[in-house]
PDB file of C-alpha atoms in Angstrom:
ATOM      1  CA  MET A  13     -16.106   0.341  76.127  1.00 35.00           C
ATOM      2  CA  ALA A  14     -12.184  -0.839  75.521  1.00 37.00           C
ATOM      3  CA  VAL A  15     -11.194  -1.866  72.617  1.00 38.00           C
ATOM      4  CA  SER A  16      -8.012  -4.250  72.231  1.00 40.00           C
ATOM      5  CA  ASP A  17      -7.178  -3.142  68.761  1.00 42.00           C
ATOM      6  CA  PRO A  18      -8.732  -0.363  67.604  1.00 41.00           C
ATOM      7  CA  ARG A  19      -7.836  -0.422  63.763  1.00 42.00           C
ATOM      8  CA  ALA A  20      -9.361  -3.710  63.854  1.00 42.00           C
ATOM      9  CA  GLY A  21     -12.410  -2.929  64.666  1.00 43.00           C
ATOM     10  CA  GLU A  22     -12.239   1.124  62.546  1.00 42.00           C
ATOM     11  CA  ALA A  23     -11.489  -1.744  59.619  1.00 42.00           C
ATOM     12  CA  MET A  24     -14.706  -3.996  60.315  1.00 49.00           C
ATOM     13  CA  CYS A  25     -17.592  -1.029  60.581  1.00 70.00           C
ATOM     14  CA  PRO A  26     -16.298   2.376  61.708  1.00 77.00           C
ATOM     15  CA  TYR A  27     -19.026   4.278  62.460  1.00 80.00           C
ATOM     16  CA  ARG A  28     -20.130   1.657  64.917  1.00 82.00           C
ATOM     17  CA  LEU A  29     -16.559   2.457  67.432  1.00 85.00           C
ATOM     18  CA  VAL A  30     -17.540   5.890  67.128  1.00 89.00           C
ATOM     19  CA  LEU A  31     -20.612   5.506  68.594  1.00 88.00           C
ATOM     20  CA  GLU A  32     -19.522   3.262  70.675  1.00 88.00           C
ATOM     21  CA  HIS A  33     -17.186   5.426  71.987  1.00 92.00           C
ATOM     22  CA  VAL A  34     -19.696   8.157  72.541  1.00 92.00           C
ATOM     23  CA  THR A  35     -22.076   6.159  74.343  1.00 89.00           C
ATOM     24  CA  SER A  36     -19.107   5.109  76.815  1.00 88.00           C
ATOM     25  CA  ARG A  37     -20.518   5.280  80.711  1.00 86.00           C
ATOM     26  CA  TRP A  38     -17.762   8.593  80.326  1.00 90.00           C
ATOM     27  CA  GLY A  39     -18.101   9.786  77.277  1.00 93.00           C
ATOM     28  CA  VAL A  40     -22.097  10.527  77.920  1.00 91.00           C
ATOM     29  CA  LEU A  41     -20.655  11.938  80.981  1.00 91.00           C
ATOM     30  CA  VAL A  42     -18.401  14.173  79.611  1.00 95.00           C
ATOM     31  CA  LEU A  43     -20.080  15.114  76.322  1.00 96.00           C
ATOM     32  CA  ILE A  44     -24.062  16.362  78.423  1.00 94.00           C
ATOM     33  CA  GLN A  45     -21.116  17.899  80.816  1.00 94.00           C
ATOM     34  CA  LEU A  46     -19.456  19.618  78.160  1.00 97.00           C
ATOM     35  CA  LEU A  47     -22.621  21.495  76.300  1.00 96.00           C
ATOM     36  CA  ASP A  48     -22.618  23.789  80.271  1.00 95.00           C
ATOM     37  CA  GLY A  49     -18.877  25.652  78.340  1.00 96.00           C
ATOM     38  CA  PRO A  50     -15.673  24.497  78.579  1.00 97.00           C
ATOM     39  CA  HIS A  51     -14.046  22.688  81.555  1.00 97.00           C
ATOM     40  CA  ARG A  52     -10.370  22.056  82.532  1.00 95.00           C
ATOM     41  CA  PHE A  53     -10.272  18.468  83.461  1.00 94.00           C
ATOM     42  CA  SER A  54     -10.315  18.900  87.232  1.00 92.00           C
ATOM     43  CA  GLU A  55     -13.692  21.150  87.039  1.00 94.00           C
ATOM     44  CA  LEU A  56     -14.925  18.022  84.691  1.00 94.00           C
ATOM     45  CA  ARG A  57     -13.543  15.559  87.360  1.00 93.00           C
ATOM     46  CA  ARG A  58     -15.748  16.278  89.580  1.00 92.00           C
ATOM     47  CA  ALA A  59     -18.542  17.040  87.330  1.00 89.00           C
ATOM     48  CA  VAL A  60     -18.988  13.926  86.153  1.00 87.00           C
ATOM     49  CA  GLY A  61     -18.428  12.742  89.725  1.00 82.00           C
ATOM     50  CA  ARG A  62     -21.548  14.585  91.133  1.00 79.00           C
ATOM     51  CA  VAL A  63     -24.025  12.908  88.408  1.00 71.00           C
ATOM     52  CA  GLY A  64     -22.198   8.807  88.111  1.00 63.00           C
ATOM     53  CA  ARG A  65     -19.213   7.278  89.201  1.00 70.00           C
ATOM     54  CA  ALA A  66     -16.196   9.211  90.982  1.00 83.00           C
ATOM     55  CA  VAL A  67     -14.034   8.535  87.388  1.00 88.00           C
ATOM     56  CA  SER A  68      -9.856   7.758  88.071  1.00 91.00           C
ATOM     57  CA  GLU A  69      -8.160  10.699  86.272  1.00 92.00           C
ATOM     58  CA  LYS A  70      -6.989   7.798  83.382  1.00 94.00           C
ATOM     59  CA  MET A  71      -9.954   7.207  83.088  1.00 94.00           C
ATOM     60  CA  LEU A  72     -11.495  10.820  81.886  1.00 95.00           C
ATOM     61  CA  THR A  73      -7.921  10.878  79.819  1.00 95.00           C
ATOM     62  CA  GLN A  74      -8.680   8.357  77.925  1.00 96.00           C
ATOM     63  CA  THR A  75     -11.821   9.729  77.414  1.00 96.00           C
ATOM     64  CA  LEU A  76     -10.985  12.857  76.416  1.00 97.00           C
ATOM     65  CA  GLN A  77      -8.685  11.511  74.484  1.00 96.00           C
ATOM     66  CA  THR A  78     -11.086   9.380  72.609  1.00 96.00           C
ATOM     67  CA  LEU A  79     -13.461  12.210  71.719  1.00 97.00           C
ATOM     68  CA  GLU A  80     -10.720  14.603  70.584  1.00 97.00           C
ATOM     69  CA  ARG A  81      -9.736  12.117  67.667  1.00 97.00           C
ATOM     70  CA  ASP A  82     -13.250  11.408  66.770  1.00 97.00           C
ATOM     71  CA  GLY A  83     -13.172  15.383  66.432  1.00 97.00           C
ATOM     72  CA  LEU A  84     -15.942  15.579  69.104  1.00 98.00           C
ATOM     73  CA  VAL A  85     -14.201  17.218  71.863  1.00 98.00           C
ATOM     74  CA  HIS A  86     -11.480  20.170  71.694  1.00 97.00           C
ATOM     75  CA  ARG A  87      -8.014  20.652  73.846  1.00 96.00           C
ATOM     76  CA  ASP A  88      -7.427  24.159  74.257  1.00 95.00           C
ATOM     77  CA  ALA A  89      -3.569  24.804  75.937  1.00 91.00           C
ATOM     78  CA  LYS A  90      -3.044  27.855  76.987  1.00 88.00           C
ATOM     79  CA  PRO A  91       0.975  28.775  76.782  1.00 88.00           C
ATOM     80  CA  VAL A  92       0.441  30.884  81.050  1.00 90.00           C
ATOM     81  CA  ILE A  93       2.174  29.644  83.641  1.00 88.00           C
ATOM     82  CA  PRO A  94       1.028  27.515  85.977  1.00 86.00           C
ATOM     83  CA  PRO A  95      -0.262  25.887  82.421  1.00 84.00           C
ATOM     84  CA  ARG A  96      -4.575  26.531  81.891  1.00 88.00           C
ATOM     85  CA  VAL A  97      -6.013  23.080  79.513  1.00 92.00           C
ATOM     86  CA  ASP A  98      -9.566  23.576  78.896  1.00 96.00           C
ATOM     87  CA  TYR A  99     -11.790  20.921  76.922  1.00 98.00           C
ATOM     88  CA  SER A 100     -15.172  22.645  74.650  1.00 98.00           C
ATOM     89  CA  LEU A 101     -17.359  20.779  72.407  1.00 98.00           C
ATOM     90  CA  THR A 102     -16.565  21.074  68.605  1.00 98.00           C
ATOM     91  CA  ASP A 103     -19.597  21.771  66.312  1.00 97.00           C
ATOM     92  CA  LEU A 104     -19.218  18.429  65.580  1.00 97.00           C
ATOM     93  CA  GLY A 105     -19.504  17.165  69.193  1.00 97.00           C
ATOM     94  CA  ARG A 106     -22.730  19.558  69.914  1.00 97.00           C
ATOM     95  CA  GLU A 107     -24.462  18.049  67.340  1.00 96.00           C
ATOM     96  CA  ALA A 108     -23.518  13.728  69.695  1.00 96.00           C
ATOM     97  CA  ALA A 109     -23.954  15.371  72.769  1.00 96.00           C
ATOM     98  CA  GLU A 110     -27.557  17.189  72.033  1.00 96.00           C
ATOM     99  CA  GLN A 111     -28.415  13.147  70.636  1.00 94.00           C
ATOM    100  CA  VAL A 112     -26.724  11.636  73.597  1.00 94.00           C
ATOM    101  CA  ARG A 113     -28.653  14.928  75.951  1.00 94.00           C
ATOM    102  CA  SER A 114     -31.889  13.337  75.032  1.00 93.00           C
ATOM    103  CA  LEU A 115     -31.700  10.041  75.134  1.00 93.00           C
ATOM    104  CA  ALA A 116     -30.037  10.626  79.403  1.00 91.00           C
ATOM    105  CA  GLU A 117     -33.610  12.731  79.767  1.00 92.00           C
ATOM    106  CA  TRP A 118     -36.004  10.159  77.601  1.00 94.00           C
ATOM    107  CA  THR A 119     -34.562   8.119  80.630  1.00 92.00           C
ATOM    108  CA  ARG A 120     -34.876  10.192  83.320  1.00 91.00           C
ATOM    109  CA  GLU A 121     -38.277  10.774  82.869  1.00 93.00           C
ATOM    110  CA  ARG A 122     -38.976   6.585  81.719  1.00 94.00           C
ATOM    111  CA  MET A 123     -37.327   5.970  85.009  1.00 93.00           C
ATOM    112  CA  ALA A 124     -40.916   5.487  86.915  1.00 94.00           C
ATOM    113  CA  ASP A 125     -42.002   3.184  84.418  1.00 96.00           C
ATOM    114  CA  VAL A 126     -38.517   1.243  84.875  1.00 95.00           C
ATOM    115  CA  GLU A 127     -38.667   0.357  88.342  1.00 95.00           C
ATOM    116  CA  LYS A 128     -42.545  -0.805  87.716  1.00 96.00           C
ATOM    117  CA  ALA A 129     -41.690  -2.763  85.180  1.00 96.00           C
ATOM    118  CA  ARG A 130     -38.188  -3.826  87.860  1.00 95.00           C
ATOM    119  CA  LEU A 131     -41.136  -5.131  90.514  1.00 95.00           C
ATOM    120  CA  ALA A 132     -43.125  -7.025  88.070  1.00 95.00           C
ATOM    121  CA  TYR A 133     -40.103  -8.898  87.227  1.00 96.00           C
ATOM    122  CA  ASP A 134     -38.381  -9.790  90.270  1.00 95.00           C
ATOM    123  CA  GLU A 135     -41.487  -9.975  91.752  1.00 95.00           C
ATOM    124  CA  ALA A 136     -42.521 -13.033  89.217  1.00 92.00           C
ATOM    125  CA  ARG A 137     -38.839 -14.375  90.389  1.00 89.00           C
ATOM    126  CA  GLN A 138     -38.967 -14.719  93.606  1.00 84.00           C
ATOM    127  CA  PRO A 139     -39.275 -17.616  94.741  1.00 77.00           C
TER     128      PRO A 139
ATOM    129  CA  MET B   4     -21.255  -2.303  81.212  1.00 35.00           C
ATOM    130  CA  ALA B   5     -20.765  -4.806  83.776  1.00 37.00           C
ATOM    131  CA  VAL B   6     -21.794  -2.844  87.378  1.00 38.00           C
ATOM    132  CA  SER B   7     -20.502  -4.876  90.303  1.00 40.00           C
ATOM    133  CA  ASP B   8     -22.761  -3.926  92.715  1.00 42.00           C
ATOM    134  CA  PRO B   9     -26.380  -2.862  89.925  1.00 41.00           C
ATOM    135  CA  ARG B  10     -28.629  -2.032  93.917  1.00 42.00           C
ATOM    136  CA  ALA B  11     -25.513   0.889  94.778  1.00 42.00           C
ATOM    137  CA  GLY B  12     -25.847   1.844  91.124  1.00 43.00           C
ATOM    138  CA  GLU B  13     -29.763   2.326  91.094  1.00 42.00           C
ATOM    139  CA  ALA B  14     -29.368   3.491  95.341  1.00 42.00           C
ATOM    140  CA  MET B  15     -27.231   6.813  93.782  1.00 49.00           C
ATOM    141  CA  CYS B  16     -28.329   8.148  90.523  1.00 70.00           C
ATOM    142  CA  PRO B  17     -30.947   5.187  89.306  1.00 77.00           C
ATOM    143  CA  TYR B  18     -31.714   6.981  85.774  1.00 79.00           C
ATOM    144  CA  ARG B  19     -27.561   7.101  84.891  1.00 82.00           C
ATOM    145  CA  LEU B  20     -27.583   3.158  85.414  1.00 85.00           C
ATOM    146  CA  VAL B  21     -30.348   2.297  82.715  1.00 89.00           C
ATOM    147  CA  LEU B  22     -29.284   5.017  80.432  1.00 88.00           C
ATOM    148  CA  GLU B  23     -26.161   2.172  80.729  1.00 88.00           C
ATOM    149  CA  HIS B  24     -28.240  -0.617  80.147  1.00 92.00           C
ATOM    150  CA  VAL B  25     -29.499   1.443  76.735  1.00 92.00           C
ATOM    151  CA  THR B  26     -26.269   2.923  75.631  1.00 89.00           C
ATOM    152  CA  SER B  27     -23.845  -0.638  76.452  1.00 88.00           C
ATOM    153  CA  ARG B  28     -22.009  -2.011  73.900  1.00 86.00           C
ATOM    154  CA  TRP B  29     -24.605  -5.027  72.779  1.00 90.00           C
ATOM    155  CA  GLY B  30     -27.914  -3.655  73.688  1.00 93.00           C
ATOM    156  CA  VAL B  31     -28.186  -0.161  71.510  1.00 91.00           C
ATOM    157  CA  LEU B  32     -27.493  -3.122  68.961  1.00 91.00           C
ATOM    158  CA  VAL B  33     -29.834  -5.044  69.723  1.00 95.00           C
ATOM    159  CA  LEU B  34     -32.798  -2.401  70.594  1.00 96.00           C
ATOM    160  CA  ILE B  35     -32.021  -1.569  67.086  1.00 94.00           C
ATOM    161  CA  GLN B  36     -32.280  -5.038  65.711  1.00 94.00           C
ATOM    162  CA  LEU B  37     -34.978  -5.190  67.425  1.00 97.00           C
ATOM    163  CA  LEU B  38     -37.052  -2.059  66.446  1.00 96.00           C
ATOM    164  CA  ASP B  39     -37.133  -4.557  62.649  1.00 95.00           C
ATOM    165  CA  GLY B  40     -39.702  -6.648  64.182  1.00 96.00           C
ATOM    166  CA  PRO B  41     -39.361  -9.747  66.986  1.00 97.00           C
ATOM    167  CA  HIS B  42     -36.367 -12.707  67.020  1.00 96.00           C
ATOM    168  CA  ARG B  43     -35.424 -15.150  68.630  1.00 95.00           C
ATOM    169  CA  PHE B  44     -31.968 -16.200  70.043  1.00 94.00           C
ATOM    170  CA  SER B  45     -30.302 -17.324  67.553  1.00 92.00           C
ATOM    171  CA  GLU B  46     -31.655 -14.552  64.795  1.00 94.00           C
ATOM    172  CA  LEU B  47     -30.685 -11.844  67.159  1.00 94.00           C
ATOM    173  CA  ARG B  48     -27.139 -13.187  67.511  1.00 93.00           C
ATOM    174  CA  ARG B  49     -26.220 -13.771  64.233  1.00 92.00           C
ATOM    175  CA  ALA B  50     -27.643  -9.859  63.129  1.00 89.00           C
ATOM    176  CA  VAL B  51     -26.085  -8.124  66.147  1.00 87.00           C
ATOM    177  CA  GLY B  52     -22.778 -10.438  64.919  1.00 82.00           C
ATOM    178  CA  ARG B  53     -23.448  -8.774  61.357  1.00 78.00           C
ATOM    179  CA  VAL B  54     -23.439  -5.065  62.764  1.00 70.00           C
ATOM    180  CA  GLY B  55     -21.144  -5.162  65.588  1.00 63.00           C
ATOM    181  CA  ARG B  56     -18.062  -7.765  67.224  1.00 70.00           C
ATOM    182  CA  ALA B  57     -19.647 -11.344  67.506  1.00 83.00           C
ATOM    183  CA  VAL B  58     -21.430 -11.790  71.271  1.00 88.00           C
ATOM    184  CA  SER B  59     -20.992 -14.831  72.870  1.00 91.00           C
ATOM    185  CA  GLU B  60     -24.495 -16.563  74.550  1.00 92.00           C
ATOM    186  CA  LYS B  61     -23.816 -15.592  77.779  1.00 94.00           C
ATOM    187  CA  MET B  62     -22.902 -11.542  77.126  1.00 94.00           C
ATOM    188  CA  LEU B  63     -26.576 -11.582  74.799  1.00 95.00           C
ATOM    189  CA  THR B  64     -28.534 -13.408  77.497  1.00 95.00           C
ATOM    190  CA  GLN B  65     -27.744 -10.751  80.402  1.00 96.00           C
ATOM    191  CA  THR B  66     -28.689  -8.096  78.216  1.00 96.00           C
ATOM    192  CA  LEU B  67     -31.597  -9.098  77.505  1.00 97.00           C
ATOM    193  CA  GLN B  68     -32.042  -9.571  81.002  1.00 96.00           C
ATOM    194  CA  THR B  69     -31.060  -6.327  81.122  1.00 96.00           C
ATOM    195  CA  LEU B  70     -33.651  -5.286  79.028  1.00 97.00           C
ATOM    196  CA  GLU B  71     -36.516  -6.946  80.001  1.00 97.00           C
ATOM    197  CA  ARG B  72     -35.896  -6.561  83.919  1.00 97.00           C
ATOM    198  CA  ASP B  73     -36.350  -2.884  82.303  1.00 97.00           C
ATOM    199  CA  GLY B  74     -39.222  -2.784  80.547  1.00 97.00           C
ATOM    200  CA  LEU B  75     -38.431  -2.137  77.786  1.00 98.00           C
ATOM    201  CA  VAL B  76     -37.378  -6.425  76.050  1.00 98.00           C
ATOM    202  CA  HIS B  77     -40.649  -8.206  76.202  1.00 97.00           C
ATOM    203  CA  ARG B  78     -39.658 -12.233  76.414  1.00 96.00           C
ATOM    204  CA  ASP B  79     -42.106 -14.306  74.764  1.00 95.00           C
ATOM    205  CA  ALA B  80     -41.971 -18.090  75.780  1.00 91.00           C
ATOM    206  CA  LYS B  81     -44.321 -20.338  73.846  1.00 88.00           C
ATOM    207  CA  PRO B  82     -45.516 -23.090  74.756  1.00 88.00           C
ATOM    208  CA  VAL B  83     -44.432 -25.340  71.936  1.00 90.00           C
ATOM    209  CA  ILE B  84     -41.946 -28.466  71.104  1.00 89.00           C
ATOM    210  CA  PRO B  85     -39.521 -27.781  70.617  1.00 86.00           C
ATOM    211  CA  PRO B  86     -39.019 -24.384  72.439  1.00 84.00           C
ATOM    212  CA  ARG B  87     -39.404 -21.598  70.755  1.00 88.00           C
ATOM    213  CA  VAL B  88     -38.990 -18.030  72.291  1.00 92.00           C
ATOM    214  CA  ASP B  89     -38.890 -14.942  70.846  1.00 96.00           C
ATOM    215  CA  TYR B  90     -37.424 -10.770  72.080  1.00 98.00           C
ATOM    216  CA  SER B  91     -39.721  -7.809  71.391  1.00 98.00           C
ATOM    217  CA  LEU B  92     -39.846  -4.240  71.838  1.00 98.00           C
ATOM    218  CA  THR B  93     -42.422  -3.004  74.453  1.00 98.00           C
ATOM    219  CA  ASP B  94     -43.914  -0.017  73.649  1.00 97.00           C
ATOM    220  CA  LEU B  95     -41.483   1.421  76.521  1.00 97.00           C
ATOM    221  CA  GLY B  96     -38.417   0.196  74.832  1.00 97.00           C
ATOM    222  CA  ARG B  97     -39.617   1.270  70.939  1.00 97.00           C
ATOM    223  CA  GLU B  98     -38.987   4.750  72.353  1.00 96.00           C
ATOM    224  CA  ALA B  99     -35.705   3.865  73.530  1.00 96.00           C
ATOM    225  CA  ALA B 100     -34.305   1.751  70.436  1.00 96.00           C
ATOM    226  CA  GLU B 101     -35.773   5.141  68.218  1.00 96.00           C
ATOM    227  CA  GLN B 102     -33.726   7.322  70.187  1.00 94.00           C
ATOM    228  CA  VAL B 103     -30.317   5.053  69.812  1.00 94.00           C
ATOM    229  CA  ARG B 104     -31.492   4.532  66.295  1.00 94.00           C
ATOM    230  CA  SER B 105     -31.410   8.574  66.002  1.00 93.00           C
ATOM    231  CA  LEU B 106     -27.399   8.364  67.297  1.00 93.00           C
ATOM    232  CA  ALA B 107     -25.571   5.589  64.805  1.00 91.00           C
ATOM    233  CA  GLU B 108     -27.867   7.186  61.131  1.00 92.00           C
ATOM    234  CA  TRP B 109     -26.000  10.430  63.077  1.00 94.00           C
ATOM    235  CA  THR B 110     -22.526   8.603  63.321  1.00 92.00           C
ATOM    236  CA  ARG B 111     -23.324   6.345  60.010  1.00 91.00           C
ATOM    237  CA  GLU B 112     -23.050  10.281  58.336  1.00 93.00           C
ATOM    238  CA  ARG B 113     -20.776  11.954  60.113  1.00 94.00           C
ATOM    239  CA  MET B 114     -18.468   9.515  59.736  1.00 94.00           C
ATOM    240  CA  ALA B 115     -16.299  11.638  57.257  1.00 94.00           C
ATOM    241  CA  ASP B 116     -16.025  14.639  59.635  1.00 96.00           C
ATOM    242  CA  VAL B 117     -14.890  11.868  62.356  1.00 95.00           C
ATOM    243  CA  GLU B 118     -12.494  10.742  59.800  1.00 95.00           C
ATOM    244  CA  LYS B 119     -10.483  13.317  58.419  1.00 96.00           C
ATOM    245  CA  ALA B 120     -10.466  15.048  62.172  1.00 96.00           C
ATOM    246  CA  ARG B 121      -8.433  11.598  63.392  1.00 95.00           C
ATOM    247  CA  LEU B 122      -5.571  11.995  60.480  1.00 95.00           C
ATOM    248  CA  ALA B 123      -6.143  15.642  61.403  1.00 95.00           C
ATOM    249  CA  TYR B 124      -4.718  14.365  65.525  1.00 96.00           C
ATOM    250  CA  ASP B 125      -2.516  10.827  64.029  1.00 95.00           C
ATOM    251  CA  GLU B 126      -0.621  13.809  61.820  1.00 95.00           C
ATOM    252  CA  ALA B 127      -0.142  15.966  64.724  1.00 93.00           C
ATOM    253  CA  ARG B 128       1.001  14.017  66.441  1.00 89.00           C
ATOM    254  CA  GLN B 129       3.509  11.993  63.872  1.00 84.00           C
ATOM    255  CA  PRO B 130       7.450  12.876  64.857  1.00 77.00           C
TER     256      PRO B 130
END
């Protein structure tokens, strides 16, 4: 997920890097979560932690910045006191998120097959 | 991509972990490549290196083992001299690979929009 030199990656094979952003561990969860509507940072962090692993503030910030720069997520900082920032999907982001969600749903539906395969794999390797 | 304790992950949210395997940097490329038909290890390594970054032997081995254990990739070791090992998609793997490829194609088609968004993002942040 971490890319040491993003510009090198962009020059080499630009779309691969966007695919990595969209399919990154937190990218996947953020996109799916935002399909439910706009979220504040803390809401998003809680929601992502419920589905997957807990995410650090730093990782979530980086993920959101990357998705915002790619034009997938919109960051809306409202000039109110206390400050309020909402994150939502752009039209482009919604297209990506719907595909990612459909892949996630496929995975969920196929878990029984995956677990059967794992059992067979592990049994074949037992002493 | 690396998971410190896979069993903990599986207990917590099993399908999330499979989704991580399918969407991992090398998982994505391996699945898409195998849609073209069975590959030997060295062919796969070369092909994956052409699309994305070069992949180490160790990482490719781990990726293939993970996908094989999940029932997505079939490993066929032929009893010939010199030994010959072919990797191919299972039916389950083909379903995953087709979704991943369609996401990759979407990303490629949308690169112009992504690049426009990046330009606007970077310009808004220039001093």
